[in-house]
Amino acid sequence: MKKKIVIVDDHILIANALASIITNFEDFEVLYVCENGTELQKKMRTESLPDIILLDISMPVMDGFETANWLKKEHSQVLIMALSMQDDEQSLIKMIKNGAKGYLLKNAHPKELEEALHKIVKNGQYFQEWATSKVLSTLYGNSKSSDEITISDREKEFLKYTITEMTYKEIAEKMFCSPRTVENYRDSLFEKLELKTRVGLAVYALKNGYEE
């Protein structure tokens, strides 16, 4: 049985092009296309539920972040694959926080799109190489847990802020310390958690409940 897909993108030409490409995939079919999250909400009240939603991040009326958060609360069984024009770490963090299980750049080749759809169905997640499997594994159970390491209260406080859009300088101001001290927290956590990027810290914080 083919997996059912809904495309949510305010750029109709892009949305229809995606639908046309997916029509040629043996294991997938497109149910319908929506221009924003509000339209998706209306459709999902009357139409069949999809298995996967390809969700554009930047949309008017109701954007991808808000739509993903609504889907997480109301239809958590639906897999969300975020679509974006840019490899933006902050958008990646925010979409994961709001329930996305995949993140695909719009310049991906159709073969990669098909592979991404297969992998998100099989594995429950799909992220491109730039996001790095090492970083995202922290969200899905392959990294050290908080029980295996010692994290200080100040490091936990710092982890909370990695999920936000604040710069390290702004985090330092929030924590009433110097930027250098914040860098020390960051470097210490990189070593303890065996991570290399802020995205890694953010998804670790999400997984272990270090949210504001």
mmCIF file of C-alpha atoms in Angstrom:
data_model
loop_
_atom_site.group_PDB
_atom_site.id
_atom_site.type_symbol
_atom_site.label_atom_id
_atom_site.label_comp_id
_atom_site.label_asym_id
_atom_site.label_seq_id
_atom_site.Cartn_x
_atom_site.Cartn_y
_atom_site.Cartn_z
ATOM 1 C CA MET A 1 0.000 0.000 0.000
ATOM 2 C CA LYS A 2 1.341 3.408 -0.958
ATOM 3 C CA LYS A 3 2.203 5.888 1.794
ATOM 4 C CA LYS A 4 0.090 9.012 1.632
ATOM 5 C CA ILE A 5 1.731 12.440 1.492
ATOM 6 C CA VAL A 6 0.497 16.003 1.907
ATOM 7 C CA ILE A 7 2.538 18.977 0.723
ATOM 8 C CA VAL A 8 2.269 22.313 2.547
ATOM 9 C CA ASP A 9 4.024 25.139 0.701
ATOM 10 C CA ASP A 10 2.864 28.643 -0.225
ATOM 11 C CA HIS A 11 4.882 28.514 -3.456
ATOM 12 C CA ILE A 12 2.330 26.734 -5.640
ATOM 13 C CA LEU A 13 4.752 26.034 -8.485
ATOM 14 C CA ILE A 14 7.166 24.324 -6.092
ATOM 15 C CA ALA A 15 4.373 22.413 -4.369
ATOM 16 C CA ASN A 16 2.936 21.187 -7.673
ATOM 17 C CA ALA A 17 6.392 20.277 -8.938
ATOM 18 C CA LEU A 18 6.969 18.186 -5.809
ATOM 19 C CA ALA A 19 3.594 16.530 -6.240
ATOM 20 C CA SER A 20 4.431 15.714 -9.858
ATOM 21 C CA ILE A 21 7.773 14.189 -8.859
ATOM 22 C CA ILE A 22 6.246 12.107 -6.062
ATOM 23 C CA THR A 23 3.573 10.790 -8.433
ATOM 24 C CA ASN A 24 6.377 8.906 -10.177
ATOM 25 C CA PHE A 25 7.516 7.222 -6.959
ATOM 26 C CA GLU A 26 6.291 3.649 -6.714
ATOM 27 C CA ASP A 27 5.599 3.623 -2.967
ATOM 28 C CA PHE A 28 4.094 7.089 -2.428
ATOM 29 C CA GLU A 29 1.126 9.177 -3.490
ATOM 30 C CA VAL A 30 0.068 12.788 -2.841
ATOM 31 C CA LEU A 31 -3.322 13.297 -1.219
ATOM 32 C CA TYR A 32 -3.500 17.075 -1.571
ATOM 33 C CA VAL A 33 -1.523 20.317 -1.479
ATOM 34 C CA CYS A 34 -2.015 23.238 0.966
ATOM 35 C CA GLU A 35 -0.665 26.783 0.905
ATOM 36 C CA ASN A 36 -0.196 27.176 4.674
ATOM 37 C CA GLY A 37 -0.875 25.624 8.054
ATOM 38 C CA THR A 38 -4.346 27.091 8.393
ATOM 39 C CA GLU A 39 -5.462 25.477 5.147
ATOM 40 C CA LEU A 40 -3.891 22.197 6.299
ATOM 41 C CA GLN A 41 -5.898 22.304 9.534
ATOM 42 C CA LYS A 42 -9.138 22.715 7.567
ATOM 43 C CA LYS A 43 -8.261 19.902 5.153
ATOM 44 C CA MET A 44 -7.309 17.479 7.913
ATOM 45 C CA ARG A 45 -10.733 17.893 9.508
ATOM 46 C CA THR A 46 -12.456 16.494 6.423
ATOM 47 C CA GLU A 47 -9.847 14.579 4.402
ATOM 48 C CA SER A 48 -7.899 11.377 5.090
ATOM 49 C CA LEU A 49 -4.868 11.723 7.349
ATOM 50 C CA PRO A 50 -1.528 11.454 5.562
ATOM 51 C CA ASP A 51 1.423 9.338 6.656
ATOM 52 C CA ILE A 52 3.907 12.121 5.889
ATOM 53 C CA ILE A 53 3.646 15.903 5.598
ATOM 54 C CA LEU A 54 6.248 17.785 3.585
ATOM 55 C CA LEU A 55 6.162 21.101 5.423
ATOM 56 C CA ASP A 56 7.646 24.350 4.174
ATOM 57 C CA ILE A 57 9.077 26.456 7.004
ATOM 58 C CA SER A 58 8.547 29.974 5.654
ATOM 59 C CA MET A 59 4.851 30.559 4.914
ATOM 60 C CA PRO A 60 2.361 33.378 5.543
ATOM 61 C CA VAL A 61 -0.728 33.025 7.757
ATOM 62 C CA MET A 62 0.602 29.984 9.665
ATOM 63 C CA ASP A 63 4.272 29.087 9.173
ATOM 64 C CA GLY A 64 6.034 25.741 9.405
ATOM 65 C CA PHE A 65 7.080 26.126 13.035
ATOM 66 C CA GLU A 66 3.544 26.797 14.252
ATOM 67 C CA THR A 67 2.095 24.125 11.982
ATOM 68 C CA ALA A 68 4.592 21.504 13.184
ATOM 69 C CA ASN A 69 3.805 22.320 16.800
ATOM 70 C CA TRP A 70 0.069 21.918 16.113
ATOM 71 C CA LEU A 71 0.662 18.597 14.359
ATOM 72 C CA LYS A 72 2.771 17.361 17.270
ATOM 73 C CA LYS A 73 -0.100 18.044 19.662
ATOM 74 C CA GLU A 74 -3.037 16.952 17.492
ATOM 75 C CA HIS A 75 -1.652 14.326 15.093
ATOM 76 C CA SER A 76 1.617 13.047 16.547
ATOM 77 C CA GLN A 77 1.450 9.880 14.420
ATOM 78 C CA VAL A 78 1.974 11.918 11.239
ATOM 79 C CA LEU A 79 5.639 12.190 10.214
ATOM 80 C CA ILE A 80 6.799 15.743 9.512
ATOM 81 C CA MET A 81 9.517 16.368 6.926
ATOM 82 C CA ALA A 82 10.525 20.039 7.050
ATOM 83 C CA LEU A 83 11.382 21.754 3.766
ATOM 84 C CA SER A 84 13.758 24.699 3.616
ATOM 85 C CA MET A 85 15.805 26.722 1.141
ATOM 86 C CA GLN A 86 18.731 27.061 3.570
ATOM 87 C CA ASP A 87 20.793 24.854 5.871
ATOM 88 C CA ASP A 88 19.970 27.002 8.872
ATOM 89 C CA GLU A 89 20.913 25.465 12.233
ATOM 90 C CA GLN A 90 18.441 27.539 14.236
ATOM 91 C CA SER A 91 15.555 26.506 11.995
ATOM 92 C CA LEU A 92 16.680 22.891 12.303
ATOM 93 C CA ILE A 93 16.684 23.119 16.101
ATOM 94 C CA LYS A 94 13.290 24.819 16.227
ATOM 95 C CA MET A 95 11.660 22.350 13.816
ATOM 96 C CA ILE A 96 12.970 19.363 15.785
ATOM 97 C CA LYS A 97 11.693 20.977 18.974
ATOM 98 C CA ASN A 98 8.282 21.342 17.321
ATOM 99 C CA GLY A 99 8.101 17.721 16.250
ATOM 100 C CA ALA A 100 9.773 17.405 12.843
ATOM 101 C CA LYS A 101 11.362 14.014 12.177
ATOM 102 C CA GLY A 102 13.098 15.076 8.991
ATOM 103 C CA TYR A 103 14.682 18.121 7.362
ATOM 104 C CA LEU A 104 15.227 18.371 3.611
ATOM 105 C CA LEU A 105 16.661 21.205 1.545
ATOM 106 C CA LYS A 106 14.576 22.180 -1.464
ATOM 107 C CA ASN A 107 17.531 21.826 -3.812
ATOM 108 C CA ALA A 108 17.643 18.068 -3.144
ATOM 109 C CA HIS A 109 17.657 15.762 -6.162
ATOM 110 C CA PRO A 110 14.432 13.777 -6.770
ATOM 111 C CA LYS A 111 16.329 10.564 -5.975
ATOM 112 C CA GLU A 112 17.273 11.993 -2.577
ATOM 113 C CA LEU A 113 13.657 12.999 -1.987
ATOM 114 C CA GLU A 114 12.534 9.441 -2.671
ATOM 115 C CA GLU A 115 15.285 8.068 -0.425
ATOM 116 C CA ALA A 116 14.314 10.541 2.308
ATOM 117 C CA LEU A 117 10.701 9.423 2.174
ATOM 118 C CA HIS A 118 11.678 5.766 2.407
ATOM 119 C CA LYS A 119 14.014 6.433 5.338
ATOM 120 C CA ILE A 120 11.581 8.519 7.349
ATOM 121 C CA VAL A 121 9.031 5.708 6.994
ATOM 122 C CA LYS A 122 11.522 2.965 7.876
ATOM 123 C CA ASN A 123 13.578 4.698 10.561
ATOM 124 C CA GLY A 124 11.207 7.383 11.815
ATOM 125 C CA GLN A 125 13.669 10.116 10.845
ATOM 126 C CA TYR A 126 15.684 11.559 7.981
ATOM 127 C CA PHE A 127 18.254 14.334 8.034
ATOM 128 C CA GLN A 128 20.687 15.336 5.322
ATOM 129 C CA GLU A 129 24.445 15.077 5.626
ATOM 130 C CA TRP A 130 24.915 18.718 6.643
ATOM 131 C CA ALA A 131 22.902 18.103 9.800
ATOM 132 C CA THR A 132 25.234 15.184 10.611
ATOM 133 C CA SER A 133 24.092 11.858 12.001
ATOM 134 C CA LYS A 134 26.520 12.308 14.918
ATOM 135 C CA VAL A 135 24.679 15.444 16.074
ATOM 136 C CA LEU A 136 21.148 14.226 15.531
ATOM 137 C CA SER A 137 21.800 10.866 17.158
ATOM 138 C CA THR A 138 21.625 12.734 20.461
ATOM 139 C CA LEU A 139 17.909 13.171 19.885
ATOM 140 C CA TYR A 140 17.257 9.540 19.048
ATOM 141 C CA GLY A 141 19.041 7.677 21.783
ATOM 142 C CA ASN A 142 22.553 6.941 20.525
ATOM 143 C CA SER A 143 24.499 9.351 22.711
ATOM 144 C CA LYS A 144 25.345 9.332 26.374
ATOM 145 C CA SER A 145 22.394 9.963 28.655
ATOM 146 C CA SER A 146 22.395 12.571 31.376
ATOM 147 C CA ASP A 147 22.684 9.735 33.921
ATOM 148 C CA GLU A 148 26.088 8.735 32.568
ATOM 149 C CA ILE A 149 27.776 12.097 32.986
ATOM 150 C CA THR A 150 27.945 14.907 35.495
ATOM 151 C CA ILE A 151 26.481 18.190 34.306
ATOM 152 C CA SER A 152 26.662 21.163 36.636
ATOM 153 C CA ASP A 153 23.658 23.371 37.372
ATOM 154 C CA ARG A 154 25.219 26.209 35.392
ATOM 155 C CA GLU A 155 25.825 23.908 32.427
ATOM 156 C CA LYS A 156 22.190 22.792 32.602
ATOM 157 C CA GLU A 157 21.140 26.432 32.581
ATOM 158 C CA PHE A 158 23.355 27.018 29.548
ATOM 159 C CA LEU A 159 21.820 23.994 27.785
ATOM 160 C CA LYS A 160 18.367 25.556 28.153
ATOM 161 C CA TYR A 161 19.515 28.612 26.259
ATOM 162 C CA THR A 162 21.092 26.636 23.396
ATOM 163 C CA ILE A 163 17.548 25.830 22.240
ATOM 164 C CA THR A 164 16.721 29.530 21.861
ATOM 165 C CA GLU A 165 17.766 31.932 19.117
ATOM 166 C CA MET A 166 20.066 33.860 21.471
ATOM 167 C CA THR A 167 23.718 34.344 20.553
ATOM 168 C CA TYR A 168 26.409 33.179 22.959
ATOM 169 C CA LYS A 169 26.926 36.822 23.964
ATOM 170 C CA GLU A 170 23.217 37.186 24.760
ATOM 171 C CA ILE A 171 23.295 33.924 26.712
ATOM 172 C CA ALA A 172 26.186 35.318 28.758
ATOM 173 C CA GLU A 173 24.145 38.421 29.580
ATOM 174 C CA LYS A 174 21.187 36.258 30.573
ATOM 175 C CA MET A 175 23.398 34.150 32.835
ATOM 176 C CA PHE A 176 25.152 37.236 34.310
ATOM 177 C CA CYS A 177 28.595 36.038 33.299
ATOM 178 C CA SER A 178 31.219 36.794 30.676
ATOM 179 C CA PRO A 179 31.120 35.444 27.101
ATOM 180 C CA ARG A 180 34.328 33.573 27.898
ATOM 181 C CA THR A 181 32.612 31.740 30.761
ATOM 182 C CA VAL A 182 29.801 30.712 28.425
ATOM 183 C CA GLU A 183 32.390 29.445 25.949
ATOM 184 C CA ASN A 184 33.887 27.374 28.772
ATOM 185 C CA TYR A 185 30.455 25.828 29.491
ATOM 186 C CA ARG A 186 30.074 25.088 25.798
ATOM 187 C CA ASP A 187 33.514 23.511 25.415
ATOM 188 C CA SER A 188 33.063 21.453 28.588
ATOM 189 C CA LEU A 189 29.762 20.079 27.307
ATOM 190 C CA PHE A 190 31.244 19.385 23.877
ATOM 191 C CA GLU A 191 33.826 17.181 25.585
ATOM 192 C CA LYS A 192 31.437 15.503 28.028
ATOM 193 C CA LEU A 193 28.759 14.773 25.422
ATOM 194 C CA GLU A 194 31.167 14.066 22.555
ATOM 195 C CA LEU A 195 29.523 16.721 20.381
ATOM 196 C CA LYS A 196 30.914 19.401 18.114
ATOM 197 C CA THR A 197 28.149 21.905 17.355
ATOM 198 C CA ARG A 198 25.464 23.998 19.007
ATOM 199 C CA VAL A 199 22.855 21.947 17.159
ATOM 200 C CA GLY A 200 24.167 18.894 18.985
ATOM 201 C CA LEU A 201 23.851 20.642 22.333
ATOM 202 C CA ALA A 202 20.357 21.846 21.478
ATOM 203 C CA VAL A 203 18.991 18.445 20.488
ATOM 204 C CA TYR A 204 20.625 16.915 23.563
ATOM 205 C CA ALA A 205 18.898 19.560 25.686
ATOM 206 C CA LEU A 206 15.569 18.783 24.046
ATOM 207 C CA LYS A 207 15.951 15.049 24.546
ATOM 208 C CA ASN A 208 16.823 15.412 28.217
ATOM 209 C CA GLY A 209 14.222 18.013 29.125
ATOM 210 C CA TYR A 210 16.460 21.059 29.541
ATOM 211 C CA GLU A 211 13.837 23.486 28.229
ATOM 212 C CA GLU A 212 12.762 26.835 29.591
#
